Coordinates of C-alpha atoms in Angstrom, one line a residue:
M1 CA 47.4 122.9 56.3
K2 CA 48.5 125.8 58.5
N3 CA 51.1 128.1 57.3
R4 CA 53.8 125.6 56.9
K5 CA 55.6 127.8 54.4
K6 CA 55.7 130.8 56.6
F7 CA 56.9 128.6 59.5
A8 CA 59.7 127.3 57.3
A9 CA 60.8 130.8 56.3
L10 CA 61.0 131.8 60.0
F11 CA 62.8 128.6 60.9
L12 CA 65.4 129.1 58.2
A13 CA 65.9 132.7 59.2
A14 CA 66.3 131.8 62.9
A15 CA 68.8 129.1 61.9
L16 CA 70.8 131.6 59.9
V17 CA 71.0 134.0 62.8
A18 CA 72.0 131.3 65.2
A19 CA 74.7 130.1 62.8
C20 CA 76.2 133.6 62.4
A21 CA 76.2 134.1 66.2
G22 CA 78.0 130.8 66.6
C23 CA 80.7 132.0 64.3
G24 CA 81.2 135.1 66.3
E25 CA 80.0 137.4 63.5
D26 CA 77.9 140.5 64.0
A27 CA 74.9 139.3 62.1
G28 CA 71.9 141.5 61.7
S29 CA 68.4 140.2 62.2
G30 CA 66.5 139.2 59.1
E31 CA 62.3 137.1 57.9
S32 CA 43.2 127.5 50.0
G33 CA 41.5 131.6 52.9
S34 CA 39.2 130.0 55.1
V35 CA 35.6 129.6 54.4
N36 CA 34.7 130.9 57.8
T37 CA 32.0 133.6 57.9
E38 CA 33.3 137.1 58.0
E39 CA 30.4 139.1 59.5
S40 CA 32.2 140.2 62.6
S41 CA 35.7 140.9 61.4
S42 CA 37.3 143.4 59.1
S43 CA 38.6 142.6 55.6
E44 CA 42.2 143.1 56.6
E45 CA 42.0 140.8 59.6
N46 CA 40.3 138.0 57.8
S47 CA 42.5 138.0 54.8
E48 CA 45.6 138.0 56.9
E49 CA 44.5 135.1 59.0
S50 CA 43.1 133.1 56.1
S51 CA 46.0 133.7 53.8
E52 CA 48.2 131.7 55.9
A53 CA 46.9 128.4 54.6
P54 CA 47.4 128.8 50.9
E55 CA 50.9 130.2 51.4
E56 CA 52.0 126.8 52.4
S57 CA 52.0 125.5 48.9
S58 CA 52.9 128.7 47.0
E59 CA 56.3 128.7 48.6
E60 CA 56.8 125.0 48.8
S61 CA 59.0 124.8 45.7
S62 CA 61.4 127.5 46.8
E63 CA 61.8 126.4 50.4
A64 CA 62.8 123.3 52.2
P65 CA 59.9 121.0 53.3
E66 CA 58.3 122.6 56.3
E67 CA 55.8 120.5 58.1
S68 CA 57.7 120.2 61.4
S69 CA 54.9 118.4 63.2
E70 CA 54.8 115.8 60.5
E71 CA 58.5 115.3 59.9
G72 CA 58.9 111.5 60.3
S73 CA 57.2 109.4 62.9
E74 CA 59.5 107.2 64.7
G75 CA 59.3 103.6 63.8
S76 CA 57.7 104.3 60.4
E77 CA 58.6 101.8 57.7
A78 CA 57.0 104.0 55.1
G79 CA 58.5 107.1 53.4
S80 CA 61.9 105.6 52.5
G81 CA 62.3 108.3 49.7
E82 CA 62.7 105.6 47.1
G83 CA 59.4 106.1 45.4
G84 CA 56.8 103.4 44.6
T85 CA 58.8 100.4 45.8
A86 CA 57.1 99.9 49.2
G87 CA 55.8 96.3 48.7
I88 CA 52.7 97.2 50.8
D89 CA 50.6 94.3 52.1
A90 CA 47.3 94.5 50.1
S91 CA 45.5 92.6 52.8
A92 CA 46.0 95.6 55.2
V93 CA 44.1 98.0 53.0
M94 CA 41.4 99.9 54.9
S95 CA 38.0 101.0 53.7
Y96 CA 37.4 104.8 53.8
E97 CA 35.1 104.2 56.9
E98 CA 38.0 102.4 58.7
Y99 CA 40.4 105.2 57.7
A100 CA 38.0 107.9 59.0
A101 CA 37.6 106.0 62.3
A102 CA 41.3 105.4 62.8
A103 CA 43.0 107.5 65.5
L104 CA 45.4 110.2 64.6
D105 CA 49.1 109.3 64.5
T106 CA 48.3 105.6 63.7
E107 CA 49.5 103.7 60.7
V108 CA 47.0 103.4 57.8
V109 CA 47.0 101.7 54.5
V110 CA 44.6 102.8 51.7
E111 CA 44.0 102.3 48.0
T112 CA 43.0 105.5 46.3
Y113 CA 43.0 107.3 43.0
V114 CA 45.0 110.4 42.1
Q115 CA 42.7 113.4 41.4
A116 CA 45.2 116.3 41.3
K117 CA 48.8 116.9 41.9
Q118 CA 49.6 119.9 44.1
S119 CA 53.4 119.9 44.0
W120 CA 56.6 117.8 43.6
W121 CA 59.6 118.9 45.6
E122 CA 62.9 117.0 46.3
N123 CA 61.4 113.7 45.2
K124 CA 58.2 114.2 47.3
A125 CA 54.7 114.7 45.9
T126 CA 51.6 116.3 47.6
L127 CA 48.5 114.8 46.1
Y128 CA 44.7 115.1 46.2
T129 CA 43.3 111.6 46.0
Q130 CA 39.8 110.1 46.3
D131 CA 37.7 107.0 46.0
E132 CA 34.0 106.5 45.7
N133 CA 33.5 107.0 49.5
G134 CA 35.9 109.7 50.6
A135 CA 39.2 111.6 50.0
Y136 CA 42.8 111.3 51.2
F137 CA 45.2 114.2 51.1
I138 CA 48.7 112.8 50.8
Y139 CA 51.5 115.1 52.0
E140 CA 55.1 114.8 50.7
L141 CA 54.9 111.3 49.4
P142 CA 58.3 110.1 48.3
C143 CA 58.4 109.4 44.6
T144 CA 60.6 109.9 41.6
E145 CA 60.0 112.5 39.0
E146 CA 59.2 109.8 36.5
E147 CA 56.6 108.2 38.9
Y148 CA 55.1 111.7 39.5
A149 CA 54.6 112.1 35.8
Q150 CA 52.7 108.7 35.8
M151 CA 50.2 110.0 38.4
T152 CA 47.6 111.2 36.0
P153 CA 44.0 111.7 37.2
G154 CA 42.4 108.4 37.9
T155 CA 45.6 106.5 38.6
K156 CA 45.2 103.9 41.4
I157 CA 47.8 103.8 44.1
R158 CA 48.3 101.9 47.4
V159 CA 49.6 104.1 50.2
K160 CA 51.0 103.2 53.6
G161 CA 51.6 106.0 56.1
F162 CA 50.4 107.8 59.2
K163 CA 47.1 109.6 59.6
S164 CA 48.0 113.1 60.7
E165 CA 46.4 116.5 61.3
W166 CA 47.5 120.1 60.9
S167 CA 45.1 122.8 62.0
G168 CA 42.1 120.6 61.2
E169 CA 43.4 119.2 57.9
V170 CA 43.5 115.4 58.1
E171 CA 46.2 113.9 55.8
I172 CA 48.5 111.0 55.3
T173 CA 52.2 111.7 56.0
D174 CA 55.5 109.8 56.3
A175 CA 54.2 107.5 53.6
A176 CA 55.3 105.1 50.9
F177 CA 53.3 104.0 47.9
E178 CA 53.1 101.6 45.0
F179 CA 51.1 101.7 41.8
V180 CA 48.2 99.1 41.7
E181 CA 49.1 97.2 38.6
G182 CA 46.0 96.5 36.4
G183 CA 43.9 98.6 38.8
D184 CA 40.8 100.3 37.7
S185 CA 40.5 104.0 37.3
F186 CA 38.3 106.6 39.1
V187 CA 37.9 110.3 38.6
A188 CA 35.5 112.0 40.9
E189 CA 32.6 114.2 39.8
P190 CA 32.3 117.4 41.9
K191 CA 29.9 117.1 44.9
D192 CA 27.7 120.1 45.3
V193 CA 28.2 121.2 48.9
T194 CA 26.8 124.7 48.7
T195 CA 24.1 124.0 51.2
Y196 CA 26.7 122.9 53.7
L197 CA 28.5 126.2 53.8
G198 CA 28.7 127.4 57.4
Q199 CA 27.6 124.0 58.7
D200 CA 29.5 121.4 60.7
E201 CA 28.6 118.8 58.1
L202 CA 30.9 120.4 55.6
A203 CA 33.8 118.7 57.3
D204 CA 32.5 115.4 56.1
F205 CA 33.6 116.3 52.6
Q206 CA 37.1 117.3 53.5
N207 CA 39.6 117.0 50.7
Q208 CA 36.9 115.9 48.2
F209 CA 36.3 117.4 44.8
V210 CA 33.4 119.7 45.4
A211 CA 31.3 122.4 43.9
F212 CA 29.8 125.7 45.1
K213 CA 27.0 127.3 43.0
G214 CA 25.2 130.5 42.6
M215 CA 27.5 132.7 44.7
T216 CA 28.0 136.4 44.5
V217 CA 31.4 138.1 44.2
E218 CA 32.0 140.6 47.0
P219 CA 34.6 143.4 47.2
V220 CA 38.0 143.0 48.8
D221 CA 37.1 145.5 51.5
P222 CA 33.4 145.2 52.4
E223 CA 33.7 148.2 54.7
D224 CA 34.6 150.5 51.7
E225 CA 31.5 151.2 49.7
N226 CA 33.6 152.4 46.9
C227 CA 35.8 149.3 46.7
T228 CA 35.6 147.6 43.3
D229 CA 38.5 145.2 43.7
A230 CA 37.4 141.6 43.6
F231 CA 40.6 139.7 44.4
W232 CA 44.0 140.1 46.1
Y233 CA 47.3 138.3 46.4
R234 CA 48.7 136.7 49.5
D235 CA 49.4 138.5 52.7
N236 CA 46.9 141.3 52.3
N237 CA 48.0 142.0 48.7
S238 CA 51.7 142.0 49.5
G239 CA 52.2 139.4 46.8
Q240 CA 52.3 139.5 43.0
D241 CA 51.1 137.7 39.9
G242 CA 51.9 134.0 40.4
D243 CA 51.1 133.9 44.1
D244 CA 47.9 132.5 45.6
L245 CA 44.8 134.5 44.9
Y246 CA 42.0 135.2 47.4
F247 CA 38.5 136.4 46.8
R248 CA 35.2 136.8 48.7
V249 CA 31.8 135.4 47.7
S250 CA 28.5 135.5 49.5
L251 CA 25.4 133.4 49.7
D252 CA 22.2 134.4 51.5
G253 CA 23.9 137.3 53.2
T254 CA 26.9 135.4 54.5
T255 CA 30.4 136.0 53.0
Y256 CA 33.1 133.4 52.6
L257 CA 36.7 133.5 51.6
F258 CA 38.0 131.3 48.7
T259 CA 41.5 130.6 47.3
V260 CA 43.2 129.8 44.1
E261 CA 46.3 127.9 45.4
S262 CA 49.1 128.7 43.0
Y263 CA 50.8 125.3 43.1
L264 CA 47.6 123.6 42.2
C265 CA 46.6 126.2 39.6
D266 CA 49.3 128.6 38.7
N267 CA 49.0 131.9 36.8
T268 CA 48.9 130.1 33.4
T269 CA 45.6 128.3 34.2
D270 CA 42.1 129.3 33.2
V271 CA 40.9 129.6 36.8
Y272 CA 43.7 132.0 37.8
A273 CA 42.8 134.2 34.9
A274 CA 39.1 133.9 35.7
V275 CA 39.5 135.1 39.2
K276 CA 41.7 138.0 38.1
N277 CA 38.8 139.0 35.8
L278 CA 36.0 138.8 38.4
K279 CA 33.8 141.8 39.0
V280 CA 32.0 142.7 42.2
G281 CA 28.5 141.5 41.9
D282 CA 29.2 138.6 39.4
K283 CA 27.3 135.4 40.0
I284 CA 29.6 132.4 39.8
D285 CA 29.8 128.6 40.1
M286 CA 33.0 127.1 41.4
E287 CA 34.7 123.7 41.7
G288 CA 37.8 122.7 43.7
F289 CA 39.2 120.6 46.5
L290 CA 37.9 121.1 50.1
Y291 CA 41.1 121.7 51.9
W292 CA 41.0 122.6 55.5
Y293 CA 42.8 125.2 57.6
N294 CA 41.1 126.1 60.9
G295 CA 37.9 125.7 58.9
A296 CA 37.1 125.1 55.3
N297 CA 39.7 126.5 52.9
P298 CA 38.6 125.4 49.4
H299 CA 41.4 125.3 46.8
I300 CA 39.4 126.4 43.7
T301 CA 40.2 124.9 40.3
S302 CA 37.3 126.3 38.2
V303 CA 35.2 129.5 38.1
T304 CA 32.4 130.0 35.6
A305 CA 29.4 132.2 35.3
A306 CA 26.5 130.8 37.3
E307 CA 24.0 128.9 35.3

């Protein structure tokens, strides 16, 4: 998803300066890690570029919703902000194959199952959802706090919105939903996609619950032979405990960047603690959701010693 949060911060700062200028005041000026291979670029450059994706969600709760390119498609009947009261036509529900083939910025209707909740902000939820055939990332879905609490893993919902894209991440925006009463339940098992790392085919599993196995933890700075640090906080370690975590792992000589997205798994979770306890050279298995930001940017939810 971009750096929506950084964009929002800059937008709000610019708005403040403009407002002060308009009042005649002398205002002063103020302000998920992609799994791309890193063989040709330095640690600092890669971490700065890749860190832009996860920051989107780590600042979501303290800033206004930021996705400017996805703020309300004209003519949309979805996204009324009233939660699960959409009265969506069940006969319009698409299969995953139909959804995948649909053009961007067109209306889509899907039935899907909640897998994880990334955030809830101003009566809007961001969700990882999936069915037996594929996954749907649902961005800022209007719902009440009570409805959000009901969205436990496996809960079936019907969603009507627009198929959108941000920096390669395909998602459903400007949406409305309803619970599927009496619907069945589905919780996805992680799909092992280790062999697809660095391959175009990895995109076929976008937003799905996936696994990466037998990977080796690499140092924060691969150019420093004395570096023993195995993780850092956002913005090249400008963050602090509670922010997104980044770490590097390698497979067959190629290094990849992974993220613990702090809204999905905050600093009270086992995975957050596990990454902070990683040592360079550890062999690990991981699970998480295959988010996308100018390339694969997995949001990791579990880290364990490799079997």
